[in-house]
XYZ file of C-alpha atoms in Angstrom:
404
model
C -4.485 -72.534 -35.531
C -2.372 -75.222 -33.972
C 0.291 -74.453 -31.428
C 2.894 -76.540 -30.168
C 3.508 -76.071 -26.451
C 7.106 -76.632 -25.281
C 8.235 -76.970 -21.514
C 12.094 -77.323 -21.548
C 13.945 -78.558 -18.535
C 17.607 -79.275 -18.139
C 17.224 -82.900 -19.345
C 13.829 -83.085 -20.229
C 11.272 -81.491 -22.581
C 7.298 -81.739 -22.321
C 5.327 -81.195 -25.344
C 1.658 -80.867 -26.375
C -0.114 -80.003 -29.648
C -3.204 -77.919 -29.110
C -5.966 -76.465 -31.697
C -6.698 -73.202 -30.575
C -10.070 -73.442 -32.222
C -11.334 -76.410 -30.527
C -8.788 -76.329 -27.603
C -8.406 -80.085 -28.122
C -4.962 -81.773 -27.252
C -3.987 -83.387 -30.619
C -0.770 -85.002 -28.999
C 1.223 -84.707 -25.893
C 4.160 -86.343 -24.857
C 7.655 -86.141 -23.029
C 11.321 -86.338 -23.947
C 13.016 -87.101 -20.718
C 16.860 -87.867 -19.538
C 18.216 -86.000 -22.337
C 22.091 -86.397 -22.861
C 21.703 -89.690 -20.755
C 19.557 -92.563 -21.758
C 16.871 -90.896 -23.655
C 13.109 -91.838 -23.366
C 10.355 -90.744 -25.541
C 6.697 -90.915 -24.430
C 3.926 -89.912 -26.958
C 0.243 -90.168 -26.973
C -2.299 -88.865 -29.704
C -6.110 -88.069 -29.057
C -6.852 -90.991 -31.545
C -5.109 -93.448 -29.178
C -1.551 -93.879 -30.676
C 0.825 -94.629 -27.836
C 4.492 -94.688 -27.811
C 7.058 -95.213 -24.983
C 10.501 -96.090 -25.992
C 14.040 -95.448 -25.511
C 15.634 -93.100 -28.243
C 19.062 -91.472 -28.629
C 18.712 -87.855 -27.757
C 22.071 -86.326 -27.324
C 20.742 -82.740 -26.703
C 17.481 -80.588 -26.890
C 18.055 -80.040 -30.555
C 17.791 -84.007 -31.159
C 14.708 -84.133 -28.828
C 12.951 -81.414 -30.722
C 13.872 -83.247 -33.713
C 12.310 -86.437 -32.346
C 9.059 -84.775 -31.703
C 8.877 -83.194 -35.046
C 9.651 -86.180 -36.914
C 6.886 -88.104 -34.826
C 4.262 -85.352 -35.510
C 4.513 -85.767 -39.199
C 5.075 -89.579 -39.430
C 2.507 -91.021 -41.706
C 1.403 -93.884 -39.132
C 1.849 -92.050 -35.671
C 1.646 -88.184 -36.474
C -1.260 -86.041 -36.293
C 0.190 -83.371 -38.934
C 0.639 -83.420 -42.646
C 3.811 -81.311 -42.349
C 5.457 -78.720 -40.168
C 3.550 -75.960 -41.868
C 0.818 -76.932 -39.697
C 2.174 -75.675 -36.683
C 1.529 -71.975 -36.619
C 3.185 -70.912 -33.412
C 5.315 -72.521 -30.816
C 4.455 -71.326 -27.224
C 7.425 -71.728 -24.648
C 6.642 -71.953 -21.144
C 9.420 -69.618 -19.455
C 10.231 -69.290 -15.635
C 11.641 -65.996 -14.896
C 11.201 -62.499 -16.780
C 11.908 -60.535 -13.720
C 10.608 -56.902 -14.228
C 11.145 -56.893 -17.883
C 8.040 -58.775 -18.892
C 4.384 -58.247 -17.652
C 3.056 -60.478 -20.678
C 3.299 -62.893 -23.430
C 6.258 -61.818 -26.150
C 7.262 -62.738 -29.472
C 10.898 -64.317 -28.924
C 13.337 -62.177 -30.481
C 17.072 -61.732 -29.880
C 16.415 -59.112 -27.860
C 13.991 -61.194 -25.627
C 16.629 -63.692 -25.506
C 19.072 -61.396 -24.129
C 16.777 -59.885 -21.454
C 16.100 -63.443 -20.331
C 19.631 -64.454 -20.083
C 20.018 -61.349 -17.920
C 17.631 -63.044 -15.608
C 19.454 -66.335 -15.340
C 20.871 -65.338 -11.839
C 17.269 -64.996 -10.666
C 16.460 -68.666 -11.837
C 19.835 -70.620 -12.449
C 17.962 -73.823 -12.678
C 15.060 -72.890 -14.808
C 16.008 -69.965 -17.230
C 18.988 -71.575 -19.122
C 17.140 -74.806 -19.401
C 14.336 -72.864 -21.242
C 16.632 -71.005 -23.338
C 18.077 -74.198 -24.501
C 14.627 -75.206 -25.494
C 13.843 -72.141 -27.302
C 17.179 -72.287 -29.185
C 16.588 -75.758 -30.583
C 12.949 -74.787 -31.862
C 14.590 -71.634 -33.487
C 17.223 -73.627 -35.357
C 14.793 -76.394 -36.640
C 11.812 -74.069 -37.253
C 13.200 -70.711 -38.247
C 9.999 -69.710 -39.993
C 7.633 -70.338 -37.088
C 6.529 -67.940 -34.793
C 7.986 -68.222 -31.420
C 6.312 -67.058 -28.215
C 7.328 -66.842 -24.634
C 4.822 -67.108 -21.858
C 6.333 -66.317 -18.444
C 5.550 -67.802 -15.344
C 6.206 -64.416 -13.557
C 4.153 -62.284 -15.891
C 0.881 -62.647 -14.466
C 2.234 -61.721 -10.768
C 3.686 -58.512 -12.268
C 0.569 -56.438 -10.973
C 1.604 -56.554 -7.566
C 2.228 -53.047 -6.007
C 5.590 -52.231 -4.124
C 3.839 -52.512 -0.754
C 3.680 -56.322 -1.582
C 6.542 -57.333 -3.692
C 9.328 -55.100 -1.541
C 11.103 -56.530 1.269
C 12.215 -54.989 4.266
C 15.999 -54.485 3.074
C 17.814 -51.439 2.156
C 16.148 -50.215 -0.781
C 19.610 -49.634 -2.747
C 19.559 -53.561 -3.081
C 16.148 -53.391 -4.781
C 17.565 -50.732 -7.057
C 20.963 -52.421 -7.641
C 19.869 -55.978 -8.055
C 15.917 -56.034 -8.131
C 15.664 -57.973 -5.128
C 12.070 -58.167 -4.320
C 8.902 -60.665 -4.547
C 8.255 -61.871 -8.174
C 5.824 -64.660 -7.493
C 5.563 -68.125 -9.553
C 3.052 -70.368 -10.861
C 1.499 -67.331 -12.664
C 0.458 -69.285 -15.696
C -1.604 -71.649 -13.553
C -2.663 -68.830 -11.150
C -4.001 -67.043 -14.133
C -5.949 -69.965 -15.936
C -7.601 -71.162 -12.559
C -8.684 -67.748 -11.522
C -10.500 -67.073 -15.026
C -11.813 -70.834 -15.024
C -13.289 -70.209 -11.538
C -14.995 -67.026 -12.718
C -16.432 -68.792 -15.741
C -17.532 -71.750 -13.886
C -19.452 -69.573 -11.154
C -20.588 -67.269 -14.083
C -19.006 -64.275 -12.551
C -17.021 -61.183 -14.425
C -13.286 -61.851 -13.309
C -12.987 -58.028 -13.237
C -15.472 -57.863 -10.275
C -14.533 -60.840 -8.145
C -11.974 -61.714 -5.516
C -10.241 -64.893 -5.848
C -7.678 -66.722 -3.715
C -5.947 -69.550 -5.734
C -4.129 -72.317 -3.862
C -1.703 -74.065 -6.325
C -0.843 -76.918 -4.108
C 1.493 -79.406 -5.416
C 5.125 -80.467 -4.515
C 5.845 -76.915 -5.355
C 3.195 -74.764 -3.725
C 1.776 -71.325 -3.778
C -1.165 -69.241 -3.179
C -2.021 -66.064 -5.032
C -4.611 -63.213 -4.138
C -6.286 -62.100 -7.491
C -8.459 -58.984 -7.136
C -10.617 -57.996 -9.982
C -8.507 -59.840 -12.271
C -5.125 -58.685 -11.137
C -2.801 -60.302 -8.884
C -2.035 -58.157 -5.679
C 0.036 -60.784 -3.903
C 1.746 -64.230 -4.507
C 3.340 -66.343 -1.372
C 6.183 -67.180 -3.300
C 8.965 -64.818 -3.472
C 12.637 -63.840 -5.012
C 12.709 -67.483 -5.515
C 10.208 -70.408 -5.384
C 11.536 -71.015 -1.818
C 9.476 -68.530 -0.128
C 5.929 -68.958 1.232
C 4.172 -72.284 1.978
C 5.880 -75.477 3.242
C 6.305 -77.727 0.277
C 7.506 -81.134 -0.823
C 11.012 -80.422 -0.084
C 11.199 -76.640 0.098
C 11.189 -75.242 3.552
C 8.992 -72.302 2.817
C 9.070 -69.155 5.210
C 11.854 -69.390 7.710
C 13.739 -66.956 10.072
C 17.114 -66.217 8.308
C 18.565 -66.086 11.875
C 17.866 -69.627 12.314
C 19.929 -70.260 9.107
C 22.869 -68.188 10.588
C 22.861 -70.477 13.816
C 22.458 -73.639 11.890
C 25.435 -72.833 9.624
C 27.478 -71.922 12.594
C 26.397 -75.058 14.567
C 27.018 -77.504 11.443
C 29.897 -75.692 9.941
C 28.128 -75.267 6.761
C 28.418 -72.710 3.849
C 25.802 -70.998 2.061
C 25.608 -73.470 -0.791
C 25.045 -76.456 1.892
C 22.439 -74.728 3.565
C 20.385 -73.718 0.188
C 20.676 -77.480 -0.690
C 18.866 -78.154 2.726
C 16.257 -75.759 2.159
C 15.555 -76.832 -1.352
C 15.853 -80.196 -1.294
C 15.733 -81.771 2.474
C 13.035 -79.600 3.845
C 9.464 -79.226 3.582
C 7.050 -81.978 4.493
C 9.897 -84.557 3.470
C 12.267 -82.934 6.134
C 9.483 -82.738 8.764
C 8.492 -86.328 8.140
C 11.871 -87.440 8.924
C 12.449 -88.225 5.272
C 9.792 -90.535 4.941
C 8.339 -88.980 1.852
C 7.826 -85.619 0.055
C 4.824 -87.338 -1.649
C 1.429 -86.253 0.160
C -0.260 -89.638 -0.966
C 2.781 -91.582 0.865
C 2.525 -89.440 3.809
C -1.287 -89.989 3.937
C -0.988 -93.723 3.731
C 1.638 -93.309 6.616
C -0.595 -90.932 8.680
C -3.564 -93.607 8.397
C -0.888 -96.082 10.075
C -0.561 -93.655 12.928
C 2.909 -92.322 11.965
C 3.301 -89.178 13.899
C 5.536 -87.213 11.712
C 3.584 -87.845 8.572
C 0.571 -86.632 10.131
C 2.539 -83.503 11.719
C 3.918 -82.773 8.110
C 0.431 -82.653 6.804
C -0.984 -80.740 9.652
C 1.685 -78.086 9.210
C 1.188 -77.718 5.464
C -2.749 -77.199 6.023
C -2.050 -74.642 8.876
C 0.202 -72.722 6.497
C -2.318 -72.819 3.614
C -4.950 -71.420 6.009
C -2.771 -68.655 7.385
C -2.122 -67.573 3.817
C -5.736 -67.724 2.883
C -6.772 -65.741 5.932
C -4.032 -63.010 5.305
C -4.848 -62.676 1.579
C -8.685 -62.300 2.621
C -7.682 -59.278 4.662
C -5.370 -58.094 2.048
C -8.349 -57.881 -0.405
C -10.968 -56.785 2.086
C -13.049 -60.079 1.380
C -12.911 -63.117 -0.801
C -15.521 -64.448 -3.093
C -13.787 -67.565 -4.403
C -11.248 -69.985 -2.966
C -9.797 -72.346 -5.528
C -7.788 -75.614 -4.847
C -5.582 -76.731 -7.827
C -2.593 -78.702 -8.921
C -1.751 -82.194 -7.740
C -2.410 -82.024 -3.991
C -5.284 -79.445 -4.269
C -7.020 -81.379 -6.803
C -6.725 -84.837 -5.156
C -6.418 -84.618 -1.753
C -9.838 -83.956 -0.101
C -8.667 -84.560 3.549
C -6.138 -81.916 3.064
C -8.821 -79.344 1.508
C -11.347 -80.068 4.397
C -8.396 -79.556 7.035
C -7.729 -76.288 5.418
C -11.123 -74.990 5.576
C -11.733 -75.862 9.025
C -9.813 -73.042 9.990
C -11.785 -70.807 7.845
C -15.182 -70.950 9.157
C -14.852 -67.458 10.075
C -15.162 -66.629 6.586
C -18.532 -68.282 6.316
C -17.329 -71.342 4.772
C -19.109 -74.753 4.760
C -17.858 -77.481 2.974
C -20.304 -80.295 1.293
C -18.407 -83.438 2.369
C -20.031 -85.514 -0.623
C -18.885 -82.892 -3.030
C -15.569 -82.769 -1.467
C -14.750 -86.273 -2.422
C -16.141 -86.041 -6.087
C -13.724 -85.769 -9.198
C -13.905 -83.424 -12.151
C -12.479 -80.593 -14.199
C -14.420 -78.113 -12.067
C -16.562 -78.617 -9.000
C -18.124 -76.511 -6.351
C -17.316 -78.269 -2.767
C -19.139 -75.654 -0.533
C -22.507 -75.880 0.185
C -25.114 -73.410 -1.199
C -25.238 -71.338 2.260
C -21.516 -70.914 2.384
C -20.796 -67.316 2.040
C -17.527 -68.195 0.121
C -17.484 -70.390 -3.127
C -14.698 -73.237 -2.585
C -13.831 -74.895 -5.731
C -11.677 -77.484 -7.183
C -10.343 -76.842 -10.567
C -7.816 -78.869 -12.682
C -5.077 -76.379 -14.010
C -4.155 -76.323 -17.525
C -0.965 -74.228 -18.009
C -0.375 -76.025 -21.538
C -3.839 -74.611 -22.624
C -3.103 -71.154 -21.028
C 0.126 -71.038 -23.005
C -1.581 -71.826 -26.246
C -4.253 -69.375 -25.588
C -1.855 -66.721 -25.029
C 0.517 -67.826 -28.083
C -2.723 -67.846 -30.486
C -3.783 -64.322 -29.111
C -0.629 -62.881 -29.799
C -0.467 -64.394 -33.357
C -3.875 -62.992 -34.073
C -2.777 -59.594 -32.954
C 0.431 -59.924 -35.206
C -1.889 -60.859 -38.198
C -4.303 -58.224 -37.530
C -1.396 -55.444 -37.512
C 0.175 -56.788 -40.700
C -3.133 -56.631 -42.276
């Protein structure tokens, strides 16, 4: 079964074609600057590579560009469109409506549209990609895989805020958690790597990138996630502030004569390690280079980030009454050995010991803790596209078996 995986943004569209049997990526690419000065990147498993400007006035034209290239006699990897069995769409916010992957129908689109207020930057863009694919591939099964779905196992004690309950009843204001596709893939891959039954282990997944979140996965189910009603809550991130006292925001608004929209711009785009480093960078690699050159604010930004991650790990170890695996993933988690080491220095009380040589190693999945460490510390490359393909294929197989 061949799965076309789509991740649609407001002016971009990432894609991969994955063979669900071998889990091989046949091709991957990106349509970017859609509606502006379109750019098309395309790379196949047998070495064909394209990077060129292409006119794409809208997402429909972007999808059309992808499909035409996939079946091109010289550049393509498919004989015809019929080889695509399923299209798996990454969808950001399903609210409380979706706790798993679903076949995309008119009813699902309506339910997602009702969640647009919860993710105004992401859901409408996701739906544009869905609409383009449905129009160009009307006979192909479309599956939606939600970034919030894996977190829907959280209990009210974890997801409710200390606000009047009527606001939850009226507006569904609660913690939803994000990066669920990554957290699911990584927690299951960690158990597989350690030859564990995922239903019998307690795992803390640290998805650390420009956007960052931590989840507590107990016996295969999420009991907590650091992101909240929006992806703004939780850790200090690249440009997002993470946890902050709302009273400080009222104080700032009054002193600077700012409205809520100006405040939200600061919290989302001007804060995090970018703001702490006095606008030096939101890129942890650049901050590391600056830290080596004794830039105090770059050093402070990285120190605060590591401290916040360690605090969440400690709290989640308490919430699960223990932890078997701590896993680092995503851009910073996979590639910044110094950050990992600094975080783990706070966790010696858990019996964690890091192997300094292993910590500087690279691989799809590696263990960086010593053999005597009481907790396994791992680095695993996340693969959200593969997880989407797996879920899309599983749902397609389930439909086939029912039809038989």
